[in-house]
Coordinates of C-alpha atoms in Angstrom, one line a residue:
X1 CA 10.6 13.0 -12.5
X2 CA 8.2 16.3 -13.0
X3 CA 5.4 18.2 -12.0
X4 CA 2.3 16.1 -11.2
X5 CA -0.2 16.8 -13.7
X6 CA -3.0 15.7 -15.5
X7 CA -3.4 14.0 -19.2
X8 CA -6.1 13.3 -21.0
X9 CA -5.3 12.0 -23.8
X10 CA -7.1 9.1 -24.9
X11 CA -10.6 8.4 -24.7
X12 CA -9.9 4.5 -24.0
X13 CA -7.0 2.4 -22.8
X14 CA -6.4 -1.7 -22.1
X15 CA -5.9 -1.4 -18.8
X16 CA -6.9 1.4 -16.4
X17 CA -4.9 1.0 -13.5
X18 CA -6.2 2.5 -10.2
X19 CA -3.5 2.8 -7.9
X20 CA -3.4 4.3 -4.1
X21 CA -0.8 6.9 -2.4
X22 CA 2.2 4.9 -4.4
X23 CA 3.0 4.8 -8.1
X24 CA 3.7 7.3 -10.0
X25 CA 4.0 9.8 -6.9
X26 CA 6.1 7.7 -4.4
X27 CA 9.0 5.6 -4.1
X28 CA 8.4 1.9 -2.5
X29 CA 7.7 -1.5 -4.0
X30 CA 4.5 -1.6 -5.3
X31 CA 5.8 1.2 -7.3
X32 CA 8.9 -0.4 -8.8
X33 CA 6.5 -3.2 -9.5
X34 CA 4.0 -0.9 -11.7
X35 CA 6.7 0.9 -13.2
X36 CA 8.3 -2.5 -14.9
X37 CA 5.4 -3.8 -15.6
X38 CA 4.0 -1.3 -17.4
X39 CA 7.2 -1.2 -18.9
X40 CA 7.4 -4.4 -20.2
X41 CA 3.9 -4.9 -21.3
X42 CA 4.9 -2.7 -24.0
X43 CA 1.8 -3.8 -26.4
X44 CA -0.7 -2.5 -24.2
X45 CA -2.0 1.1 -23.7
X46 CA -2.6 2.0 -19.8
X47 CA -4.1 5.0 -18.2
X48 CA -3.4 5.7 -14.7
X49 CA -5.6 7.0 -12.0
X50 CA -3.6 8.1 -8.5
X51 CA -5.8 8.5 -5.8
X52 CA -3.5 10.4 -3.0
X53 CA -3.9 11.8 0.1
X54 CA -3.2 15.9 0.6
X55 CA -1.7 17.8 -2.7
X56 CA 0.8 19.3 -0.4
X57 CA 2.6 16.2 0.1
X58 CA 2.7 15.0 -3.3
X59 CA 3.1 17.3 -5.9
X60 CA 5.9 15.8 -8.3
X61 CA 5.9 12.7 -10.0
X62 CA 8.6 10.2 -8.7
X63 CA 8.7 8.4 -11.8
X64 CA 9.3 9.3 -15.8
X65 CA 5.7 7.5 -17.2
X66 CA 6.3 4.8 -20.1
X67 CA 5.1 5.9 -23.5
X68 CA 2.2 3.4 -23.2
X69 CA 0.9 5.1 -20.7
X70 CA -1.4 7.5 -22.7
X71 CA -3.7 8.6 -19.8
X72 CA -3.2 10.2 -16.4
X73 CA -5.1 11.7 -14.0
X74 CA -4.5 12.0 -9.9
X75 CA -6.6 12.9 -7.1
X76 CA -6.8 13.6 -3.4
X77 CA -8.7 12.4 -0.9
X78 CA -8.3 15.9 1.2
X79 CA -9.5 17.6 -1.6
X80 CA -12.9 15.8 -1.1
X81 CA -14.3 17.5 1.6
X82 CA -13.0 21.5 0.7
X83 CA -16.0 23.4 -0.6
X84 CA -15.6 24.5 -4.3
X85 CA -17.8 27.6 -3.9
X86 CA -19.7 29.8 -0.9
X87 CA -22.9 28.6 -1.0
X88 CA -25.6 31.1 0.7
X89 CA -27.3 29.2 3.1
X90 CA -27.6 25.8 3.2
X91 CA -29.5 24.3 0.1
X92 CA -32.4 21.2 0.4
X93 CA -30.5 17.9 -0.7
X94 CA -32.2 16.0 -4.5
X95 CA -32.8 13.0 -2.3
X96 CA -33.2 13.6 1.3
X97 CA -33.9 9.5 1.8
X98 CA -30.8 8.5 0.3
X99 CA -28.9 10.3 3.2
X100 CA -30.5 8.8 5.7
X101 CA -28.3 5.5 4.7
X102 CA -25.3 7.7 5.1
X103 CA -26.4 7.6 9.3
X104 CA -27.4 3.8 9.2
X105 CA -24.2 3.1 7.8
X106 CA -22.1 5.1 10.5
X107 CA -24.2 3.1 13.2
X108 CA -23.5 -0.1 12.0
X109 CA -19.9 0.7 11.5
X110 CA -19.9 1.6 14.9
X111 CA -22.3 -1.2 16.1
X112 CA -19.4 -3.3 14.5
X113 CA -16.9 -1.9 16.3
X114 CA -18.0 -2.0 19.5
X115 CA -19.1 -5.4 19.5
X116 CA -16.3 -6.7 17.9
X117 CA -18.8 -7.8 14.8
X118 CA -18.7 -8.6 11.3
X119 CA -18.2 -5.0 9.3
X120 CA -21.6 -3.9 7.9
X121 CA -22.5 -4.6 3.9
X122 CA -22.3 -1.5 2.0
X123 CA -24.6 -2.8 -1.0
X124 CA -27.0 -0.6 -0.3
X125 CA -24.6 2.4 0.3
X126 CA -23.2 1.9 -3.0
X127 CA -25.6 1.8 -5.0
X128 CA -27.1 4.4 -3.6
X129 CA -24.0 6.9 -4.6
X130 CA -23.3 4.9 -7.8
X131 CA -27.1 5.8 -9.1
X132 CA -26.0 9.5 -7.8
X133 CA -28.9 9.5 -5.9
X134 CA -26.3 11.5 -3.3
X135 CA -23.9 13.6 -4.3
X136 CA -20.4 15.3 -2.8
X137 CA -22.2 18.5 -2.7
X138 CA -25.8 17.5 -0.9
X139 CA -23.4 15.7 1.8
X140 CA -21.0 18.9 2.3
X141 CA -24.1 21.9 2.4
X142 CA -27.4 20.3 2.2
X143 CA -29.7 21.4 5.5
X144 CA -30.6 17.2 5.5
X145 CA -26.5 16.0 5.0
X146 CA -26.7 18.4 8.5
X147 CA -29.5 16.6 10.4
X148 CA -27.8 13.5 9.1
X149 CA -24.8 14.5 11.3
X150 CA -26.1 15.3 14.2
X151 CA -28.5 12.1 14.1
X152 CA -24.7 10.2 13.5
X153 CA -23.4 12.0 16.9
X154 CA -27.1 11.4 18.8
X155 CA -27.0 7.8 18.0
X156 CA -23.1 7.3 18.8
X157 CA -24.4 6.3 22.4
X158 CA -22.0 2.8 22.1
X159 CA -18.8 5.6 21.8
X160 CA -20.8 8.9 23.7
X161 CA -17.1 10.1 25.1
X162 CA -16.5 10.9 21.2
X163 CA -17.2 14.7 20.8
X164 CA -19.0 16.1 17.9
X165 CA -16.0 17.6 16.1
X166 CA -14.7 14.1 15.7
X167 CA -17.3 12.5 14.8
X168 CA -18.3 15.5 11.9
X169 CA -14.7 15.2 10.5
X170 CA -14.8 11.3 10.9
X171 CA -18.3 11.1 8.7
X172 CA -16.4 13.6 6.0
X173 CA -13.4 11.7 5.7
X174 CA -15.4 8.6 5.2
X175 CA -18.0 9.9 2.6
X176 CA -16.8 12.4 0.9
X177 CA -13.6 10.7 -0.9
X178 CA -16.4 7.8 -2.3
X179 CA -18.7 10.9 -3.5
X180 CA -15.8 12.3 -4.7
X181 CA -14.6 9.1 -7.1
X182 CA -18.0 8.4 -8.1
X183 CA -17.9 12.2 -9.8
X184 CA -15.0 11.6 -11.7
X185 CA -16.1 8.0 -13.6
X186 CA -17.8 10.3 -16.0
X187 CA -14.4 11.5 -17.5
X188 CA -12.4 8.6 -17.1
X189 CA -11.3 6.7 -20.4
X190 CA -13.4 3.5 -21.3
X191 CA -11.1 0.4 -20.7
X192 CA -11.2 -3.6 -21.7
X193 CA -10.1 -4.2 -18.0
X194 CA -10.0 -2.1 -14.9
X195 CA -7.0 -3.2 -12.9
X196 CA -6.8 -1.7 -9.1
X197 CA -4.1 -2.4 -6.9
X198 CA -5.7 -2.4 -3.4
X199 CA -8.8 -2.6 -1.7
X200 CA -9.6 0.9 0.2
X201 CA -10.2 3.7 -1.9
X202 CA -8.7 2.4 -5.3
X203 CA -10.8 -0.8 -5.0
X204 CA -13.8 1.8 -4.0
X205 CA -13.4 3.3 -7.4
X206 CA -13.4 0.1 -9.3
X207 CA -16.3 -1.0 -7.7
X208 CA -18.7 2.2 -8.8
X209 CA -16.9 1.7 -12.2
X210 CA -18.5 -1.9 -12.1
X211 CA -21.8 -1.1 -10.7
X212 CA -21.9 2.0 -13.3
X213 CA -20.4 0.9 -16.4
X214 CA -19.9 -2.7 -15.9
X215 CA -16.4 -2.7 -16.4
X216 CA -14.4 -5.9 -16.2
X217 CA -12.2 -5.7 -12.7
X218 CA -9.5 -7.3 -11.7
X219 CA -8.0 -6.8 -8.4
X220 CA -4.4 -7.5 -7.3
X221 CA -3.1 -6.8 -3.3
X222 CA 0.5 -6.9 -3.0
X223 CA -0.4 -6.1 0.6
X224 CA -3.7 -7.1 2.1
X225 CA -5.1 -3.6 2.5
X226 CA -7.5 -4.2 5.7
X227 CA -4.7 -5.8 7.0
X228 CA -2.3 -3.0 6.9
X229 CA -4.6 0.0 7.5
X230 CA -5.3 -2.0 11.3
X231 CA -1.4 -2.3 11.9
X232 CA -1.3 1.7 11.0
X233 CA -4.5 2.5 12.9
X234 CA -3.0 1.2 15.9
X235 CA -0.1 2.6 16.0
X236 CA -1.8 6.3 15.1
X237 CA -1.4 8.7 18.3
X238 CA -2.6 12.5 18.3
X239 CA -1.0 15.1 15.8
X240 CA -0.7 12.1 13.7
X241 CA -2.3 12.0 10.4
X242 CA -4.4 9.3 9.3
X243 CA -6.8 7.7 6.6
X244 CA -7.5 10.2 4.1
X245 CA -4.2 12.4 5.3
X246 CA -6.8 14.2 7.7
X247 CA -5.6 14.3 11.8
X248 CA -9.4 14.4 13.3
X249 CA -10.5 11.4 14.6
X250 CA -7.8 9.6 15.1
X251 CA -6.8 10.3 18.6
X252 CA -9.3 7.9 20.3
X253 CA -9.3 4.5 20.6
X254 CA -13.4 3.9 19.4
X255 CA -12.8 6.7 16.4
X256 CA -9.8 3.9 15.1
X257 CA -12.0 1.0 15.3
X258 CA -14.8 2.3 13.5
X259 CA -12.0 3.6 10.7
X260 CA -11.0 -0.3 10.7
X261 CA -14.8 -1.5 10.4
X262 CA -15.1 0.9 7.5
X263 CA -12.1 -0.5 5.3
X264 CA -12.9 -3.8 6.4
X265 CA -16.9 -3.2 4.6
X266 CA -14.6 -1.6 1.5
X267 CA -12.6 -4.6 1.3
X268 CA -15.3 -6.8 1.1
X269 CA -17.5 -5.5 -1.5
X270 CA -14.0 -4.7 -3.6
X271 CA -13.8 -8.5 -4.0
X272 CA -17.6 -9.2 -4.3
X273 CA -17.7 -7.4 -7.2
X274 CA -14.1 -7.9 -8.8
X275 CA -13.7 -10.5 -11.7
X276 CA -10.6 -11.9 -10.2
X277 CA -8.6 -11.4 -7.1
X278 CA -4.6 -11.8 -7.1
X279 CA -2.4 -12.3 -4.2
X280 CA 1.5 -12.6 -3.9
X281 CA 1.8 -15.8 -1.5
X282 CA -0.5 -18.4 0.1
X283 CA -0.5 -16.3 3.9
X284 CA -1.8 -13.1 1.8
X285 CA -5.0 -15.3 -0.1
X286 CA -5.8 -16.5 3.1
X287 CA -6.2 -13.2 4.3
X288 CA -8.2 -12.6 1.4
X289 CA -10.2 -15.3 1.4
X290 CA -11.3 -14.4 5.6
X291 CA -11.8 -10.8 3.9
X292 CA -14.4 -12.2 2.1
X293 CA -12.7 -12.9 -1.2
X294 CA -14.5 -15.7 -2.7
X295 CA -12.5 -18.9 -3.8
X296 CA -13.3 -19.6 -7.4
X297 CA -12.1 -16.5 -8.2
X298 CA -8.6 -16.2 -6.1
X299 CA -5.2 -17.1 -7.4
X300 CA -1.9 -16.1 -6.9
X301 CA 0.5 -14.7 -8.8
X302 CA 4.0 -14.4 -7.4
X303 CA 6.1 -10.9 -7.8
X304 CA 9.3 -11.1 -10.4
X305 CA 12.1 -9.2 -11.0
X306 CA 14.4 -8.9 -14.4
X307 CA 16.6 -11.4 -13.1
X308 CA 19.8 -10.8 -15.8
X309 CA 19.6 -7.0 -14.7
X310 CA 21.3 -7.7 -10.9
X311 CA 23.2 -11.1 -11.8
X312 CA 26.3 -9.2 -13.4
X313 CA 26.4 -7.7 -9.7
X314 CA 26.2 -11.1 -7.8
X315 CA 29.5 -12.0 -10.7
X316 CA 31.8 -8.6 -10.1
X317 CA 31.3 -9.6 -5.9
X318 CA 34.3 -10.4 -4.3
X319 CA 34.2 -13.5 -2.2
X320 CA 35.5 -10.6 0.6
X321 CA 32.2 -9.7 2.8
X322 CA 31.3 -6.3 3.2
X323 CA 30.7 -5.3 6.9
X324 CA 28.0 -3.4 5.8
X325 CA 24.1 -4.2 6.3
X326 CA 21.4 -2.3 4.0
X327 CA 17.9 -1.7 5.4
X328 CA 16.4 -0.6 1.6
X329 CA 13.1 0.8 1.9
X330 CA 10.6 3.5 3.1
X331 CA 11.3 4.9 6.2
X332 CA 7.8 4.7 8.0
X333 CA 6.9 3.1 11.1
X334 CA 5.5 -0.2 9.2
X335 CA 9.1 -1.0 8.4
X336 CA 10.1 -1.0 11.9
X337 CA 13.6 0.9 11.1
X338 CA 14.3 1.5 15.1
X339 CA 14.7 -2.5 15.6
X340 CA 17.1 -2.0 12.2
X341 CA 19.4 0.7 14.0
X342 CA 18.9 -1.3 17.5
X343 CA 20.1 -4.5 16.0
X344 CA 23.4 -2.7 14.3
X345 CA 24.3 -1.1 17.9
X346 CA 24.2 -4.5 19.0
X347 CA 26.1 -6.4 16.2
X348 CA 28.5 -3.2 16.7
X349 CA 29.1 -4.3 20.2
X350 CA 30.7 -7.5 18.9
X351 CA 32.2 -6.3 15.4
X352 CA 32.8 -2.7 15.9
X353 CA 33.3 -2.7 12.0
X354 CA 30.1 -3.4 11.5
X355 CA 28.2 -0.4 9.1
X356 CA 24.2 0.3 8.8
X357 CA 22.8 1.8 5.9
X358 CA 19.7 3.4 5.5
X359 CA 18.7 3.6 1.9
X360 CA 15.1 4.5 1.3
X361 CA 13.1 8.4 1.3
X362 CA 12.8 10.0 4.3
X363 CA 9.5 12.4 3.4
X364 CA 6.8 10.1 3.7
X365 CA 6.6 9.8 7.6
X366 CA 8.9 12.9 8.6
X367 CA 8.2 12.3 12.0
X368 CA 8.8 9.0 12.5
X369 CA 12.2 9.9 10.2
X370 CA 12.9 12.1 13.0
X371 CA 12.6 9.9 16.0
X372 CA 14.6 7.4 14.3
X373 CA 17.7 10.4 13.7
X374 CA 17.3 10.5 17.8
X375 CA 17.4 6.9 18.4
X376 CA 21.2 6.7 16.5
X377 CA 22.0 9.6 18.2
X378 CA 21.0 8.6 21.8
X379 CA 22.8 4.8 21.2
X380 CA 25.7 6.6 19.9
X381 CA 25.6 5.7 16.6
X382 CA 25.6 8.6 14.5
X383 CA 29.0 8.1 12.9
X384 CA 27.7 4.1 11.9
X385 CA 24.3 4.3 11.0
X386 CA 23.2 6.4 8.0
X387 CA 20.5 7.8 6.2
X388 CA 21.9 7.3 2.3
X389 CA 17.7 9.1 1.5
X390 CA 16.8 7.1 -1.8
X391 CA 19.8 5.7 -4.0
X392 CA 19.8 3.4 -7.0
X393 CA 20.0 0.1 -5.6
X394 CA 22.6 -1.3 -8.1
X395 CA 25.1 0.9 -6.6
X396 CA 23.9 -0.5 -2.9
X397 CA 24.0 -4.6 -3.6
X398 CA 27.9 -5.2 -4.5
X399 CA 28.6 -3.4 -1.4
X400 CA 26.7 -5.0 1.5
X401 CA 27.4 -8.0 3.2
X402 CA 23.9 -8.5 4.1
X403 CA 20.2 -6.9 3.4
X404 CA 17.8 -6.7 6.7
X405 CA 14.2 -6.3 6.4
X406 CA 12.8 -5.8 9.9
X407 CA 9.2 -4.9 8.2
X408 CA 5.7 -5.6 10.9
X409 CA 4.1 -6.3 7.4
X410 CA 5.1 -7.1 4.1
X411 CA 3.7 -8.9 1.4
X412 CA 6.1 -10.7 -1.4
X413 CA 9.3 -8.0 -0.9
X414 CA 10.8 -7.4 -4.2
X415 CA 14.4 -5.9 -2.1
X416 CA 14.6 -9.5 -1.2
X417 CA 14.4 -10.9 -4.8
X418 CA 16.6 -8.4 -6.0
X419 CA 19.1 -9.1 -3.2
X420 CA 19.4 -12.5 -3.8
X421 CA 20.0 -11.8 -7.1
X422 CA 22.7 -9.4 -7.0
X423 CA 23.9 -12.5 -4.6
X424 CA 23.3 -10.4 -0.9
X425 CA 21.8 -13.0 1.6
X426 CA 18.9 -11.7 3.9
X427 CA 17.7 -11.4 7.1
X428 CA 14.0 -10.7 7.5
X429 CA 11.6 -10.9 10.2
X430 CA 9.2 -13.7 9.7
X431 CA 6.2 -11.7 7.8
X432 CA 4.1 -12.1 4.7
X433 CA 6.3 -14.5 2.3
X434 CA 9.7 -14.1 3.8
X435 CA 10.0 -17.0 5.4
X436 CA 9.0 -19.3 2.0
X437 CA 11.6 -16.6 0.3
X438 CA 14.6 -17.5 3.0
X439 CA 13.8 -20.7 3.3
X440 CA 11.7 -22.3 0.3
X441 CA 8.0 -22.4 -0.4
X442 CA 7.8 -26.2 -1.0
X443 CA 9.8 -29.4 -0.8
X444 CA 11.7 -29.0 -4.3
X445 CA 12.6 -25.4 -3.3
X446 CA 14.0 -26.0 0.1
X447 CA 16.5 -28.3 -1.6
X448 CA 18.1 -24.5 -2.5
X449 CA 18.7 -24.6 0.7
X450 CA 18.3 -21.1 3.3
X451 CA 19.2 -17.8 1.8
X452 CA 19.2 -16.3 4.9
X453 CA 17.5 -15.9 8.3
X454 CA 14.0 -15.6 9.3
X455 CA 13.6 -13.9 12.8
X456 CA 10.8 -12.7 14.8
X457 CA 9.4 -9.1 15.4
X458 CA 10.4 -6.5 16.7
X459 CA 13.6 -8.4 18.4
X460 CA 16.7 -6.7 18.2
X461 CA 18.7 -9.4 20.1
X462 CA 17.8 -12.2 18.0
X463 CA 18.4 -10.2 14.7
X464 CA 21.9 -9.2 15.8
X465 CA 22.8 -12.5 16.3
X466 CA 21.1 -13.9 13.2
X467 CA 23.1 -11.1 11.4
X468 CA 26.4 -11.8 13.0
X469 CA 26.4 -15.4 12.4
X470 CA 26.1 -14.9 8.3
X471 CA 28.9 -11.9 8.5
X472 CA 31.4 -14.5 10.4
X473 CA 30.7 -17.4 8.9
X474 CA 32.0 -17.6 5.2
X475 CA 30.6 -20.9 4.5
X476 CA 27.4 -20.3 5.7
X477 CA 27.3 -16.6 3.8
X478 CA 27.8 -18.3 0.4
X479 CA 25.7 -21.3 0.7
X480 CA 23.3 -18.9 1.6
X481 CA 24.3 -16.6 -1.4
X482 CA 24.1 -19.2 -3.6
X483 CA 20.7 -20.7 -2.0
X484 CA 19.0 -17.3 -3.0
X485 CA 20.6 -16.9 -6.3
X486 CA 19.2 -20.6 -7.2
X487 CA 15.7 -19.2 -5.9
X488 CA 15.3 -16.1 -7.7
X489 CA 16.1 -17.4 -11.1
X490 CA 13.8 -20.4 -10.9
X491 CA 10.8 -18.9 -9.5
X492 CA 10.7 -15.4 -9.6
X493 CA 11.9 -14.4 -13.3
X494 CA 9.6 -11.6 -14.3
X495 CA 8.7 -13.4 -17.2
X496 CA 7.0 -15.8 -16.0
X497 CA 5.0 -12.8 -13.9
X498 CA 4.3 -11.1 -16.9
X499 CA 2.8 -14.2 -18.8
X500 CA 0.2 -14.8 -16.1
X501 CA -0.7 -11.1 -16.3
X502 CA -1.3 -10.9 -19.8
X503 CA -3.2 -14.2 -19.3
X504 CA -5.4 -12.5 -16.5
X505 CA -6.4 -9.3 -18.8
X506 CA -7.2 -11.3 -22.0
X507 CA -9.3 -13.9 -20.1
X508 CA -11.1 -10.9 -18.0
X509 CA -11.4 -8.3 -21.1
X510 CA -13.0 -11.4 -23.1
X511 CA -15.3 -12.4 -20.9
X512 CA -16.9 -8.7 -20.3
X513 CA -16.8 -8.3 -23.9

C-alpha cells in the first residue's frame, strides 16, 4: 500500500484498463479480481486509469501495483466541477449551439423519467464533447453554460417541486465528470485494447476513447452497473452522498430517477460502441442484453480463483465444525450486513455458541458501518458479533463453519469460490449466480450435488434456519463441503479464466489493427 499517485511512464501499454471507485484504491472483489489478473498475465504491459469519487476519501492505494503495470493515473469525479482559476466575469462559450444539447439532453432525461420511458440516446451528446465542440470550462463559466441552466430549471415543468439549487448541482454532477474524461484522453498512453470494467463513468471514458481515437474496447461487468446504481439510488436518503460522491440532488424522489435515466443512456451507448461485452453468469447477460448490449457480441466469461492456493486449507480442516459464521466483504448497505447480524441473534437463540464475524473495511459507507455497530448493540450482541475490519482471508476460512452472503446484488462472488475451496459451505441469498454456485449451473454440475443454501432477501428467519441446519447436521455440512470443493476445481480454475481473456485481447487488438 502507498500514497496514491500518478505515473506516467510509458507512452503505450497492451491493455489500458479503466476501472471505477475499486482497484487499486479499494478493497472488494472486483479488486481482488484485477489484482490476480493483472498478476498473472505477466506478459502483458497494463496502464491503469482510476476514476474515483472525492480525493478525500481515497487517497492511498489499497494494493502494491504488479511490475507490469507501467502506467497509472487516477481521477475524481468531484474534482470535475471545482474551478481551476477566478475567472473575471463570465466569458462567451467557443460553441454556444453545442450547449444547447446539454438542455435537450436534461429534458429528455427527465421526459424519461417521468414517464417511465426508454433513457434518451446520447449520440449526439457525445460526439458533441468528443469533437470538443464543449469543453469543462465553457460549461462551468461561460454566460451561455448559464442560460443553459436556467432553460434546464424553466423546462423542468414534469418535476417543478425541484428547486433550482438541485437541479444546478444535478446538471454539474452529470456533465462535468464526461467533460472532464474527454480532457484527459489527450495524455493517456496509446493501447492495443482498451479494457473498462463497468458501464458508468469508466465505460464513458472508453467510449470517447473509441469515438476519438478508435481504440479497440472491450467491456467486462462483473456487476451490471445500471443495475446496481438503481438498487443504491433507491435506497439514497438526505445527508447521503450519491453518484459522483456529491450530496445535492439526491434527496427527492424525481432528482433519483432522472440520475437512473442518465446511467441507463451511459450504459447503452458503452455497449453500442464496445467490441465485445463480457458477463460473469447467464442472469447478468440478460441484463445486458435488455440494456441494450447487442447479441453477436455478448459472451460470458465466468470469474476464477487459484484454486491450489485455498485447497491446503480445505486439507489442514478438522472434520470438527467451527461455530463460527463469516460475512467476508464490504460493509455497505448493498451487502445487507443488518439481515447478517439479525440472522446470528437468531441462530444464537438456538445455539448460543454460535459466533458472527464481520470481516471486510468499514470506511467505505461509515454511516451505514455505524448503524450496523447499533443494531448488535440494541439485539444484545455485542460480545458475539464482530467487526474483524479487513483481514487476510486465509486466516478466516479454516476457522468458520460456514460463510453467509446476505448481498441485494451480486454478480459471480469470488468469497464464494474461495470458500468452497478452502472447503467452507455457503449460505447466500438467491442473487446474481449464487444459486447456479450452491446448487449447479447445468445438469452435469448438479450431480456435485448443493454446496450450501440458497435463501431469499432480506429474511433473517429463513437464513437462521438455513444456517442452523448445515452447523447441526454433520452429514449434510460435508456433502456440502465436498459438493463445493468438486465445483470450484472443475469450473472456476483461474486458468481457464485467464485463457479466454488472453483470447479476448488478441482477437480485439487484431482486429482494430
Amino acid at each position: 500500500m502507498g500514497i496514491i499517485r500518478r505515473w506516467p511512464t510509458a507512452s503505450s501499454v497492451d491493455v489500458l484498463l479503466l476501472v471505477e471507485g475499486t482497484y487499486p484504491v479499494l478493497p472488494g472483489g472486483v479488486s481482488e479480481w484485477v489484482h490476480a489478473t493483472v498478476s498473472a498475465l505477466e506478459g502483458r504491459r497494463f496502464g491503469i486509469v482510476f476514476i474515483g469519487g472525492d480525493r478525500a476519501e481515497a487517497n492511498q492505494l489499497h494494493y502494491s501495483l504488479p511490475q507490469n503495470v507501467v502506467h497509472f493515473e487516477h481521477h475524481f469525479i468531484a474534482d470535475s466541477w471545482k474551478a481551476r482559476r477566478h475567472w473575471r466575469g463570465r466569458p462567451q462559450a467557443r460553441n454556444p449551439g453545442a450547449l444547447s444539447q446539454l438542455a435537450s439532453f436534461y429534458h429528455a432525461l427527465v421526459d424519461a423519467a417521468t414517464n417511465d420511458l426508454e433513457p434518451p440516446p446520447a449520440d449526439e451528446l457525445f460526439e458533441l464533447i468528443a469533437a470538443g465542440s464543449i469543453t469543462r470550462e465553457d460549461f462551468l463559466h461561460s454566460r451561455e453554460a448559464w442560460d443553459v441552466l436556467r432553460v434546464c430549471y424553466q423546462g423542468d415543468g414534469a418535476t417543478g417541486a425541484r428547486s433550482f439549487i438541485d437541479i444546478f448541482w444535478q446538471i454539474r454532477a452529470m456533465y462535468a465528470p464526461l467533460l472532464t474524461l474527454n480532457a484527459i484522453i489527450e495524455r493517456l498512453p496509446d493501447s492495443q485494447v482498451v479494457h473498462a470494467l463497468s458501464t458508468g463513468f469508466a465505460g464513458a471514458l472508453a467510449t470517447l476513447l473509441k469515438q476519438r481515437r478508435g481504440d479497440a474496447i472491450l467491456l467486462s461487468e462483473h456487476g451490471v452497473y445500471t443495475r446496481e446504481r438503481t438498487i443504491d439510488l433507491a435506497r439514497t436518503t438526505g445527508g447521503q452522498k450519491g453518484p459522483g460522491r456529491h450530496s445535492a440532488s439526491l434527496d427527492d424522489s424525481d432528482g433519483r430517477r432522472v440520475w437512473i435515466k442518465y446511467f441507463e443512456s451511459l450504459g447503452r451507448i458503452s455497449y453500442r460502441h464496445a467490441d465485445r461485452i463480457t458477463a460473469l453468469h447467464k442472469s447478468n447477460q440478460e441484463w445486458q442484453l435488455a440494456a441494450g448490449a447487442p447479441p453477436a457480441r455478448s459472451r460470458i466469461v465466468a470469474n476464477g480463483i487459484d484454486v491450489s492456493r485455498f485447497a491446503c486449507l480445505r486439507d489442514d480442516r478438522t472434520e470438527e465444525i467451527p461455530r463460527v459464521v463469516a460475512f467476508i466483504g464490504r460493509v455497505v448497505a448493498i451487502k445487507d450486513v443488518k439481515t447478517f447480524i439479525r440472522s446470528i441473534a437468531l441462530m444464537r437463540q438456538s445455539d448460543p455458541d454460535i459466533v458472527g464475524w464481520i470481516v471486510g473495511p468499514v470506511d467505505q459507507d461509515p454511516r451505514y458501518a455505524d448503524e450496523c455497530l447499533a443494531l448488535i448493540r440494541s439485539l444484545g450482541q455485542l460480545n458475539h458479533v464482530r467487526f474483524l475490519g479487513y483481514q487476510d482471508v486465509e486466516g478466516i476460512y479454516p476457522r468458520a463453519g460456514l460463510v453467509m452472503l446476505t448481498s441485494l446484488s451480486e454478480s459471480l462472488p469470488l468469497v464464494v469460490l474461495e470458500a468452497f475451496a478452502a472447503g467452507v459451505p455457503v449460505v447466500a441469498t438467491d442473487v446474481g449466480a449464487c444459486a447456479e454456485l450452491i446448487r449447479g449451473r447445468d445438469e452435469k454440475d448438479r450431480r456435485h450435488g448443493s454446496a450450501g443454501a440458497i435463501v431469499s432477501i432480506a429474511n433473517p428467519q429463513q437464513t437462521c434456519d438455513a444456517a442452523l441446519a448445515l452447523l447441526n447436521d454433520h452429514t449434510a455440512w460435508r456433502a456440502a463441503r465436498d459438493a463445493g470443493s468438486a465445483r470450484v476445481k472443475a469450473l472456476y480454475d483461474e486458468n481457464s479464466m485467464l485463457a479466454e481473456y488472453e483470447a479476448l485481447y488478441a482477437h480485439i487488438s487484431s482486429r482494430a489493427a
